[in-house]
């Protein structure tokens, strides 16, 4: 008994050994110039930013998408897959216990080396079996570490889908409201030209205008008219896109405030780089790197012997009524040691594969961070320059409205031809559509800022989903 205890202590000491490199977070080079404090920026991106537009219809669409989108449900199912794999791997830390039972009726040969008697007889047996691999070199620990990292990476992947979904719903809705506004402008312009055409037809009947002027007005009327079905088609396509994001068949999308009534969130010109650590795609890339790093240790552990303890306890008898009597007891205890000698490069190949996978994961992690910085810079530049462009186009629309009004006055006074009026109206129509396009682009660029930064708002959105796996994920942290 003393020798057995001593052997157990040696085994426990050896179990403290873990082969392979421990994970060390790579050093990341960050931009040198950030102009906003972390606390101020964190408060900005840790809120439900879509509510800052003050449109209940948008809030409702995002809530529906979070609960009904099929990509979110698929990503949640994928997390459950990795959770199952993690639990399977973790089970190897503990003895695997099973049970067996058998009953046979047999007769031995009468002509063999050990001839039996002529009587048939039965054999009954029942036993509990246990197998336990002692993790001498940390192979199981490394596999468990890799499985946990893969689980967390899959959860980060689900949150990436969530981030993309919320951003896409908001961007699509803002684009839809922009198209709605353009359609209103086109219909109002078409109605104005229709009234002008009616008046010019009457004037032509009375000989006060020529057919040339009537044709010019008719041309502008048809130009405004042909823009309507084009915009209606774009509106329908945008509704279909939003319907898919909501997990539904194509259908009409409820509206709230017009694009002019939406509140424009304020976003500063710079944000601290620490916020990028909250981006789920960067978290996913790092967890993938951690998993790949752990796989190196699991592969290197194959070079060393593996010790498995086995044991069983049960009963066996040729009489069923004696099966649970003391003399029928059977037991055995043993162990297996498996050690590689000549593998002809099999283990070396696995180690090489694991090390190469770790390098690939490292490069992808670094690339995801660089891409994150670019996304933030691009979104901030698009927002800043977009606002400047929108302001300039707004001033241009104001000037064109003055031009169109004065052109009508001059035409009525007989100091200019109707061609100048048509030119002014045509320019105003084009300028109004262009302004609304820029207005919608600025709003979607604000969404891109939140998409690029990630942030605590993802947790807020996650709370609105029906199928959550966060409780399961927290159990492995």
Short mmCIF file of C-alpha atoms in Angstrom, two decimals:
data_model
loop_
_atom_site.label_atom_id
_atom_site.label_comp_id
_atom_site.label_asym_id
_atom_site.label_seq_id
_atom_site.Cartn_x
_atom_site.Cartn_y
_atom_site.Cartn_z
CA UNK A 1 0.00 0.00 0.00
CA UNK A 2 2.87 2.37 0.83
CA UNK A 3 4.51 1.69 -2.51
CA UNK A 4 1.22 2.36 -4.29
CA UNK A 5 0.87 5.73 -2.49
CA UNK A 6 4.48 6.64 -3.36
CA UNK A 7 3.86 5.77 -6.99
CA UNK A 8 0.73 7.93 -6.98
CA UNK A 9 2.65 10.92 -5.63
CA UNK A 10 5.25 10.54 -8.39
CA UNK A 11 2.49 10.40 -10.99
CA UNK A 12 0.89 13.57 -9.59
CA UNK A 13 4.25 15.36 -9.70
CA UNK A 14 4.80 14.36 -13.29
CA UNK A 15 1.32 15.59 -14.16
CA UNK A 16 2.52 19.13 -13.45
CA UNK A 17 4.63 19.03 -16.61
CA UNK A 18 3.12 20.70 -19.67
CA UNK A 19 4.83 20.46 -23.04
CA UNK A 20 4.71 23.30 -25.54
CA UNK A 21 4.86 27.11 -25.48
CA UNK A 22 2.58 29.11 -23.21
CA UNK A 23 0.57 31.81 -24.95
CA UNK A 24 1.98 35.33 -24.86
CA UNK A 25 -0.14 38.15 -26.28
CA UNK A 26 1.64 39.65 -29.31
CA UNK A 27 2.73 43.28 -29.17
CA UNK A 28 0.60 45.45 -31.42
CA UNK A 29 1.76 48.72 -32.91
CA UNK A 30 -0.97 51.33 -32.52
CA UNK A 31 -1.42 54.69 -34.24
CA UNK A 32 0.42 57.52 -32.47
CA UNK A 33 -2.28 60.18 -32.73
CA UNK A 34 -5.66 59.70 -31.09
CA UNK A 35 -7.48 62.83 -30.02
CA UNK A 36 -10.30 61.54 -27.81
CA UNK A 37 -10.02 60.22 -24.26
CA UNK A 38 -10.82 56.56 -23.69
CA UNK A 39 -13.60 57.25 -21.18
CA UNK A 40 -15.42 59.65 -23.50
CA UNK A 41 -15.10 57.33 -26.48
CA UNK A 42 -16.07 54.24 -24.47
CA UNK A 43 -19.23 56.00 -23.31
CA UNK A 44 -19.95 56.73 -26.97
CA UNK A 45 -19.58 53.18 -28.30
CA UNK A 46 -20.98 51.37 -25.26
CA UNK A 47 -24.50 52.67 -25.85
CA UNK A 48 -27.34 51.51 -28.09
CA UNK A 49 -26.23 53.96 -30.77
CA UNK A 50 -29.11 53.18 -33.16
CA UNK A 51 -31.48 54.74 -30.63
CA UNK A 52 -29.70 58.06 -31.09
CA UNK A 53 -31.48 58.45 -34.44
CA UNK A 54 -34.72 58.75 -32.41
CA UNK A 55 -36.74 56.59 -34.79
CA UNK A 56 -38.89 53.92 -33.08
CA UNK A 57 -39.36 52.15 -36.41
CA UNK A 58 -35.59 51.61 -36.69
CA UNK A 59 -35.42 50.36 -33.10
CA UNK A 60 -38.20 47.87 -33.80
CA UNK A 61 -36.53 46.60 -36.98
CA UNK A 62 -33.25 45.96 -35.17
CA UNK A 63 -35.05 44.12 -32.35
CA UNK A 64 -36.85 41.92 -34.87
CA UNK A 65 -33.65 41.19 -36.75
CA UNK A 66 -31.85 40.18 -33.55
CA UNK A 67 -34.61 37.70 -32.77
CA UNK A 68 -35.44 36.36 -36.22
CA UNK A 69 -32.35 36.63 -38.42
CA UNK A 70 -31.28 33.19 -39.67
CA UNK A 71 -27.56 34.01 -39.73
CA UNK A 72 -27.68 34.76 -36.01
CA UNK A 73 -29.44 31.46 -35.35
CA UNK A 74 -26.89 29.57 -37.45
CA UNK A 75 -24.01 31.27 -35.62
CA UNK A 76 -25.59 30.35 -32.29
CA UNK A 77 -25.86 26.73 -33.37
CA UNK A 78 -22.18 26.80 -34.35
CA UNK A 79 -21.28 27.99 -30.83
CA UNK A 80 -23.21 25.05 -29.41
CA UNK A 81 -21.17 22.73 -31.62
CA UNK A 82 -17.91 24.02 -30.18
CA UNK A 83 -19.39 23.89 -26.68
CA UNK A 84 -20.07 20.20 -27.23
CA UNK A 85 -16.51 19.65 -28.48
CA UNK A 86 -15.13 21.48 -25.44
CA UNK A 87 -17.13 19.30 -23.05
CA UNK A 88 -15.94 16.19 -24.85
CA UNK A 89 -12.30 17.26 -24.54
CA UNK A 90 -12.68 18.28 -20.90
CA UNK A 91 -14.06 14.85 -20.03
CA UNK A 92 -10.62 13.32 -20.69
CA UNK A 93 -9.40 14.82 -17.41
CA UNK A 94 -11.52 12.29 -15.53
CA UNK A 95 -11.78 8.50 -15.43
CA UNK A 96 -14.08 7.03 -18.02
CA UNK A 97 -16.39 4.60 -16.21
CA UNK A 98 -18.64 2.07 -17.87
CA UNK A 99 -20.49 -1.13 -17.21
CA UNK A 100 -20.73 -4.44 -19.01
CA UNK A 101 -22.88 -7.54 -18.66
CA UNK A 102 -22.97 -10.79 -20.55
CA UNK A 103 -24.75 -14.13 -20.51
CA UNK A 104 -23.74 -17.12 -22.68
CA UNK A 105 -24.92 -20.65 -23.21
CA UNK A 106 -22.20 -22.88 -24.62
CA UNK A 107 -20.80 -26.35 -25.02
CA UNK A 108 -17.06 -27.22 -25.23
CA UNK A 109 -15.59 -29.49 -27.86
CA UNK A 110 -15.09 -33.19 -27.14
CA UNK A 111 -12.29 -33.69 -29.65
CA UNK A 112 -9.88 -30.83 -29.00
CA UNK A 113 -6.70 -30.71 -26.92
CA UNK A 114 -8.80 -30.01 -23.86
CA UNK A 115 -11.99 -31.94 -24.48
CA UNK A 116 -14.91 -30.91 -22.32
CA UNK A 117 -17.79 -32.87 -21.03
CA UNK A 118 -20.98 -33.48 -22.86
CA UNK A 119 -22.98 -31.06 -20.75
CA UNK A 120 -24.07 -27.62 -21.90
CA UNK A 121 -23.46 -24.80 -19.40
CA UNK A 122 -24.10 -21.10 -18.99
CA UNK A 123 -21.78 -18.21 -18.11
CA UNK A 124 -22.97 -15.01 -16.44
CA UNK A 125 -20.79 -11.95 -15.88
CA UNK A 126 -21.23 -8.31 -14.84
CA UNK A 127 -18.56 -5.69 -14.20
CA UNK A 128 -17.77 -2.00 -13.80
CA UNK A 129 -14.86 -0.81 -15.94
CA UNK A 130 -12.72 2.31 -15.60
CA UNK A 131 -9.99 3.81 -17.80
CA UNK A 132 -8.00 6.91 -16.92
CA UNK A 133 -5.18 8.45 -18.95
CA UNK A 134 -2.71 10.22 -16.69
CA UNK A 135 -1.83 13.55 -18.32
CA UNK A 136 1.92 13.25 -17.75
CA UNK A 137 3.02 15.82 -20.33
CA UNK A 138 0.02 18.11 -20.53
CA UNK A 139 -1.35 16.74 -23.80
CA UNK A 140 -4.92 16.75 -22.50
CA UNK A 141 -4.44 20.14 -20.86
CA UNK A 142 -3.24 21.60 -24.16
CA UNK A 143 -6.15 20.03 -26.03
CA UNK A 144 -8.52 21.45 -23.41
CA UNK A 145 -6.89 24.85 -23.76
CA UNK A 146 -7.29 24.69 -27.53
CA UNK A 147 -10.93 23.57 -27.29
CA UNK A 148 -11.78 26.39 -24.89
CA UNK A 149 -10.13 28.96 -27.18
CA UNK A 150 -12.00 27.58 -30.19
CA UNK A 151 -15.26 27.85 -28.24
CA UNK A 152 -14.55 31.47 -27.34
CA UNK A 153 -13.54 32.14 -30.95
CA UNK A 154 -16.87 30.76 -32.16
CA UNK A 155 -18.70 32.99 -29.66
CA UNK A 156 -16.73 35.98 -30.96
CA UNK A 157 -17.72 34.89 -34.46
CA UNK A 158 -21.38 34.92 -33.40
CA UNK A 159 -20.93 38.42 -32.04
CA UNK A 160 -19.33 39.45 -35.32
CA UNK A 161 -22.48 38.28 -37.08
CA UNK A 162 -24.52 40.27 -34.56
CA UNK A 163 -22.41 43.38 -35.13
CA UNK A 164 -22.76 43.07 -38.89
CA UNK A 165 -26.49 42.44 -38.64
CA UNK A 166 -27.27 45.51 -36.53
CA UNK A 167 -25.08 47.70 -38.73
CA UNK A 168 -26.61 46.34 -41.94
CA UNK A 169 -30.17 46.82 -40.71
CA UNK A 170 -29.43 50.40 -39.70
CA UNK A 171 -27.58 51.21 -42.93
CA UNK A 172 -30.27 49.60 -45.08
CA UNK A 173 -33.03 51.45 -43.28
CA UNK A 174 -31.24 54.80 -43.64
CA UNK A 175 -30.66 54.08 -47.32
CA UNK A 176 -34.34 53.21 -47.67
CA UNK A 177 -35.38 56.51 -46.09
CA UNK A 178 -33.06 58.31 -48.48
CA UNK A 179 -34.66 56.56 -51.44
CA UNK A 180 -38.10 57.41 -50.05
CA UNK A 181 -37.11 61.07 -49.95
CA UNK A 182 -35.78 60.96 -53.51
CA UNK A 183 -39.02 59.34 -54.64
CA UNK A 184 -41.01 62.15 -53.01
CA UNK A 185 -38.86 64.73 -54.81
CA UNK A 186 -39.33 62.93 -58.13
CA UNK A 187 -43.10 62.73 -57.71
CA UNK A 188 -43.37 66.38 -56.68
CA UNK A 189 -41.25 67.40 -59.65
CA UNK A 190 -43.30 65.22 -61.98
CA UNK A 191 -46.52 66.84 -60.70
CA UNK A 192 -45.08 70.33 -61.16
CA UNK A 193 -44.04 69.53 -64.72
CA UNK A 194 -47.45 67.96 -65.40
CA UNK A 195 -49.13 71.21 -64.33
CA UNK A 196 -46.70 73.24 -66.45
CA UNK A 197 -47.38 70.99 -69.43
CA UNK A 198 -51.14 71.45 -68.99
CA UNK A 199 -50.75 75.23 -68.91
CA UNK A 200 -48.46 75.27 -71.94
CA UNK A 201 -50.86 73.10 -73.91
CA UNK A 202 -53.61 75.64 -73.17
CA UNK A 203 -51.36 78.50 -74.16
CA UNK A 204 -50.44 76.69 -77.36
CA UNK A 205 -54.13 76.31 -78.19
CA UNK A 206 -54.52 80.07 -77.83
CA UNK A 207 -51.36 80.72 -79.84
CA UNK A 208 -49.37 82.37 -77.06
CA UNK A 209 -46.53 79.76 -77.03
CA UNK A 210 -44.95 77.73 -79.75
CA UNK A 211 -44.90 73.98 -80.18
CA UNK A 212 -41.17 74.10 -79.46
CA UNK A 213 -41.81 75.38 -75.93
CA UNK A 214 -44.51 72.76 -75.39
CA UNK A 215 -42.12 70.04 -76.51
CA UNK A 216 -39.43 71.34 -74.13
CA UNK A 217 -41.82 71.20 -71.18
CA UNK A 218 -43.01 67.74 -72.22
CA UNK A 219 -39.41 66.56 -72.43
CA UNK A 220 -38.69 67.69 -68.87
CA UNK A 221 -41.96 66.14 -67.69
CA UNK A 222 -41.02 62.75 -69.15
CA UNK A 223 -37.52 63.04 -67.70
CA UNK A 224 -38.94 63.49 -64.20
CA UNK A 225 -41.54 60.81 -64.84
CA UNK A 226 -39.02 58.14 -65.88
CA UNK A 227 -37.08 58.67 -62.62
CA UNK A 228 -40.11 57.52 -60.59
CA UNK A 229 -40.20 53.81 -61.62
CA UNK A 230 -36.42 53.62 -61.24
CA UNK A 231 -36.63 54.90 -57.68
CA UNK A 232 -39.64 52.69 -56.93
CA UNK A 233 -37.61 49.69 -58.06
CA UNK A 234 -34.71 50.67 -55.79
CA UNK A 235 -37.12 51.13 -52.87
CA UNK A 236 -38.58 47.66 -53.41
CA UNK A 237 -35.13 46.08 -53.62
CA UNK A 238 -34.11 47.80 -50.38
CA UNK A 239 -37.25 46.52 -48.69
CA UNK A 240 -36.46 43.01 -49.89
CA UNK A 241 -32.94 43.31 -48.47
CA UNK A 242 -34.28 44.39 -45.10
CA UNK A 243 -36.82 41.55 -45.18
CA UNK A 244 -34.00 39.02 -45.57
CA UNK A 245 -32.12 40.61 -42.66
CA UNK A 246 -35.31 40.20 -40.62
CA UNK A 247 -35.46 36.51 -41.54
CA UNK A 248 -38.66 36.95 -43.56
CA UNK A 249 -39.88 36.69 -47.11
CA UNK A 250 -39.80 39.96 -49.11
CA UNK A 251 -42.47 42.33 -47.84
CA UNK A 252 -43.17 45.98 -47.13
CA UNK A 253 -41.05 47.58 -44.39
CA UNK A 254 -42.70 49.91 -41.86
CA UNK A 255 -41.32 53.46 -41.79
CA UNK A 256 -40.86 55.98 -39.04
CA UNK A 257 -39.35 59.42 -39.33
CA UNK A 258 -38.28 60.91 -42.65
CA UNK A 259 -34.59 61.27 -43.35
CA UNK A 260 -34.82 64.99 -42.59
CA UNK A 261 -36.43 64.31 -39.20
CA UNK A 262 -33.77 61.83 -38.01
CA UNK A 263 -31.42 62.97 -35.26
CA UNK A 264 -27.79 62.84 -36.43
CA UNK A 265 -25.50 61.36 -33.73
CA UNK A 266 -22.35 63.27 -32.88
CA UNK A 267 -19.11 61.36 -33.36
CA UNK A 268 -15.67 62.87 -32.59
CA UNK A 269 -12.87 62.94 -35.13
CA UNK A 270 -10.65 60.39 -33.36
CA UNK A 271 -11.04 57.39 -31.06
CA UNK A 272 -8.58 55.56 -28.75
CA UNK A 273 -7.08 52.38 -30.12
CA UNK A 274 -7.89 50.42 -26.94
CA UNK A 275 -11.51 50.29 -28.06
CA UNK A 276 -10.50 48.05 -30.96
CA UNK A 277 -9.86 45.26 -28.47
CA UNK A 278 -13.64 44.98 -28.11
CA UNK A 279 -14.14 44.19 -31.80
CA UNK A 280 -15.40 40.59 -31.97
CA UNK A 281 -13.44 39.78 -35.13
CA UNK A 282 -10.19 40.73 -33.36
CA UNK A 283 -11.21 38.70 -30.30
CA UNK A 284 -11.98 35.77 -32.59
CA UNK A 285 -8.58 36.06 -34.31
CA UNK A 286 -6.78 36.10 -30.96
CA UNK A 287 -8.68 33.10 -29.61
CA UNK A 288 -7.85 31.23 -32.82
CA UNK A 289 -4.20 32.09 -32.19
CA UNK A 290 -4.45 30.80 -28.60
CA UNK A 291 -5.96 27.54 -29.85
CA UNK A 292 -3.26 27.10 -32.49
CA UNK A 293 -0.56 27.80 -29.89
CA UNK A 294 -1.99 25.12 -27.57
CA UNK A 295 -2.09 22.58 -30.41
CA UNK A 296 1.72 22.81 -30.62
CA UNK A 297 1.99 21.45 -27.08
CA UNK A 298 -0.52 18.71 -27.79
CA UNK A 299 1.47 17.65 -30.86
CA UNK A 300 4.84 17.72 -29.07
CA UNK A 301 3.44 15.60 -26.24
CA UNK A 302 3.10 12.74 -28.72
CA UNK A 303 6.87 12.28 -28.51
CA UNK A 304 6.56 11.08 -24.91
CA UNK A 305 4.98 7.96 -23.37
CA UNK A 306 1.28 7.87 -22.53
CA UNK A 307 0.18 6.15 -19.31
CA UNK A 308 -3.36 4.83 -18.95
CA UNK A 309 -4.69 3.13 -15.81
CA UNK A 310 -7.42 0.54 -16.17
CA UNK A 311 -9.45 -1.45 -13.72
CA UNK A 312 -12.62 -3.48 -13.41
CA UNK A 313 -14.68 -5.04 -10.67
CA UNK A 314 -17.58 -7.46 -11.04
CA UNK A 315 -18.85 -10.97 -10.67
CA UNK A 316 -18.85 -14.12 -12.82
CA UNK A 317 -20.53 -17.48 -12.36
CA UNK A 318 -21.96 -20.40 -14.28
CA UNK A 319 -25.07 -20.20 -12.09
CA UNK A 320 -27.23 -17.11 -12.16
CA UNK A 321 -28.33 -17.54 -8.55
CA UNK A 322 -24.65 -17.40 -7.41
CA UNK A 323 -23.80 -14.31 -9.51
CA UNK A 324 -23.87 -11.86 -6.59
CA UNK A 325 -22.29 -14.15 -4.00
CA UNK A 326 -18.88 -13.36 -2.52
CA UNK A 327 -16.94 -16.20 -4.21
CA UNK A 328 -18.13 -14.95 -7.62
CA UNK A 329 -16.29 -11.63 -7.35
CA UNK A 330 -13.64 -10.78 -9.95
CA UNK A 331 -11.37 -7.72 -10.25
CA UNK A 332 -8.30 -6.54 -12.04
CA UNK A 333 -6.08 -3.42 -11.95
CA UNK A 334 -3.45 -2.55 -14.48
CA UNK A 335 -1.84 0.07 -16.61
CA UNK A 336 -0.70 0.57 -20.18
CA UNK A 337 2.31 2.56 -21.30
CA UNK A 338 2.44 3.52 -24.96
CA UNK A 339 5.62 5.11 -26.26
CA UNK A 340 6.58 5.94 -29.84
CA UNK A 341 9.83 4.48 -31.17
CA UNK A 342 9.84 4.76 -34.94
CA UNK A 343 7.01 6.82 -36.45
CA UNK A 344 8.83 7.67 -39.66
CA UNK A 345 8.02 11.37 -39.44
CA UNK A 346 4.36 11.07 -38.34
CA UNK A 347 4.82 13.04 -35.11
CA UNK A 348 7.27 15.47 -36.71
CA UNK A 349 4.66 16.17 -39.36
CA UNK A 350 1.99 16.89 -36.76
CA UNK A 351 4.31 19.24 -34.88
CA UNK A 352 5.24 21.01 -38.12
CA UNK A 353 1.57 21.39 -39.01
CA UNK A 354 0.74 22.81 -35.57
CA UNK A 355 3.63 25.28 -35.67
CA UNK A 356 2.69 26.45 -39.17
CA UNK A 357 -0.95 26.85 -38.11
CA UNK A 358 0.19 28.96 -35.17
CA UNK A 359 2.21 31.24 -37.46
CA UNK A 360 -0.74 31.58 -39.83
CA UNK A 361 -3.06 32.47 -36.92
CA UNK A 362 -0.52 35.04 -35.70
CA UNK A 363 -0.34 36.74 -39.08
CA UNK A 364 -4.14 36.74 -39.39
CA UNK A 365 -4.44 38.26 -35.91
CA UNK A 366 -2.01 41.01 -36.82
CA UNK A 367 -3.81 41.56 -40.11
CA UNK A 368 -7.19 41.83 -38.36
CA UNK A 369 -5.83 44.59 -36.14
CA UNK A 370 -4.38 46.51 -39.08
CA UNK A 371 -7.67 46.13 -40.93
CA UNK A 372 -9.49 47.36 -37.82
CA UNK A 373 -7.44 50.54 -37.70
CA UNK A 374 -8.12 51.10 -41.37
CA UNK A 375 -11.86 50.58 -40.91
CA UNK A 376 -11.97 53.16 -38.14
CA UNK A 377 -9.94 55.72 -40.08
CA UNK A 378 -11.99 55.20 -43.24
CA UNK A 379 -15.27 55.57 -41.35
CA UNK A 380 -14.15 58.72 -39.54
CA UNK A 381 -12.86 60.29 -42.75
CA UNK A 382 -16.06 59.38 -44.60
CA UNK A 383 -18.13 60.97 -41.83
CA UNK A 384 -16.07 64.16 -41.60
CA UNK A 385 -15.68 64.73 -45.33
CA UNK A 386 -19.22 63.55 -46.01
CA UNK A 387 -20.60 66.24 -43.73
CA UNK A 388 -18.53 68.85 -45.52
CA UNK A 389 -19.80 67.59 -48.88
CA UNK A 390 -23.39 67.55 -47.63
CA UNK A 391 -23.11 71.14 -46.40
CA UNK A 392 -21.73 72.24 -49.78
CA UNK A 393 -24.47 70.43 -51.68
CA UNK A 394 -27.08 71.94 -49.37
CA UNK A 395 -25.82 75.41 -50.24
CA UNK A 396 -25.89 74.44 -53.91
CA UNK A 397 -29.55 73.37 -53.63
CA UNK A 398 -30.36 76.72 -52.02
CA UNK A 399 -28.67 78.57 -54.87
CA UNK A 400 -30.49 76.45 -57.46
CA UNK A 401 -33.83 77.18 -55.79
CA UNK A 402 -33.09 80.91 -56.09
CA UNK A 403 -32.01 80.42 -59.69
CA UNK A 404 -35.23 78.56 -60.56
CA UNK A 405 -37.42 81.18 -58.89
CA UNK A 406 -35.70 84.11 -60.63
CA UNK A 407 -35.79 82.30 -63.98
CA UNK A 408 -39.59 82.01 -63.68
CA UNK A 409 -39.84 85.73 -62.81
CA UNK A 410 -37.73 86.68 -65.82
CA UNK A 411 -39.74 84.44 -68.12
CA UNK A 412 -43.02 85.91 -66.89
CA UNK A 413 -41.56 89.39 -67.43
CA UNK A 414 -40.59 88.44 -70.97
CA UNK A 415 -36.87 89.08 -70.46
CA UNK A 416 -35.76 85.46 -71.04
CA UNK A 417 -36.94 82.33 -72.83
CA UNK A 418 -38.44 79.26 -71.25
CA UNK A 419 -35.29 77.31 -72.02
CA UNK A 420 -33.59 79.03 -69.09
CA UNK A 421 -36.48 78.05 -66.81
CA UNK A 422 -36.16 74.44 -67.91
CA UNK A 423 -32.42 74.50 -67.32
CA UNK A 424 -32.92 75.89 -63.80
CA UNK A 425 -35.57 73.31 -62.95
CA UNK A 426 -33.51 70.47 -64.37
CA UNK A 427 -30.49 71.54 -62.32
CA UNK A 428 -32.60 71.90 -59.19
CA UNK A 429 -34.11 68.43 -59.60
CA UNK A 430 -30.70 66.85 -60.09
CA UNK A 431 -29.23 68.83 -57.19
CA UNK A 432 -31.99 67.78 -54.80
CA UNK A 433 -31.55 64.09 -55.62
CA UNK A 434 -27.78 64.42 -55.26
CA UNK A 435 -28.13 66.12 -51.88
CA UNK A 436 -30.36 63.37 -50.49
CA UNK A 437 -27.93 60.71 -51.71
CA UNK A 438 -25.11 62.45 -49.82
CA UNK A 439 -27.35 62.91 -46.79
CA UNK A 440 -28.06 59.17 -46.65
CA UNK A 441 -24.37 58.37 -47.23
CA UNK A 442 -23.37 60.53 -44.24
CA UNK A 443 -25.85 58.74 -41.99
CA UNK A 444 -24.61 55.31 -43.09
CA UNK A 445 -21.00 56.45 -42.54
CA UNK A 446 -21.94 57.13 -38.90
CA UNK A 447 -23.14 53.55 -38.69
CA UNK A 448 -19.81 52.43 -40.15
CA UNK A 449 -17.98 54.18 -37.29
CA UNK A 450 -19.86 52.10 -34.74
CA UNK A 451 -19.40 48.99 -36.87
CA UNK A 452 -15.63 49.59 -37.06
CA UNK A 453 -15.18 50.27 -33.35
CA UNK A 454 -17.24 47.38 -32.02
CA UNK A 455 -17.71 48.22 -28.36
CA UNK A 456 -20.07 47.50 -25.51
CA UNK A 457 -23.13 48.19 -27.64
CA UNK A 458 -22.81 44.61 -28.87
CA UNK A 459 -23.63 43.43 -25.33
CA UNK A 460 -26.73 45.63 -25.36
CA UNK A 461 -27.81 44.18 -28.69
CA UNK A 462 -27.04 40.67 -27.46
CA UNK A 463 -29.46 41.10 -24.59
CA UNK A 464 -32.28 41.51 -27.10
CA UNK A 465 -31.69 38.18 -28.81
CA UNK A 466 -33.82 35.15 -27.99
CA UNK A 467 -31.21 32.42 -28.39
CA UNK A 468 -28.31 33.36 -26.14
CA UNK A 469 -25.28 31.22 -25.42
CA UNK A 470 -23.54 33.73 -23.15
CA UNK A 471 -24.45 31.75 -20.02
CA UNK A 472 -22.81 28.68 -21.50
CA UNK A 473 -19.75 30.66 -22.52
CA UNK A 474 -19.35 32.19 -19.06
CA UNK A 475 -19.05 28.72 -17.57
CA UNK A 476 -15.74 28.12 -19.36
CA UNK A 477 -14.11 31.50 -18.57
#
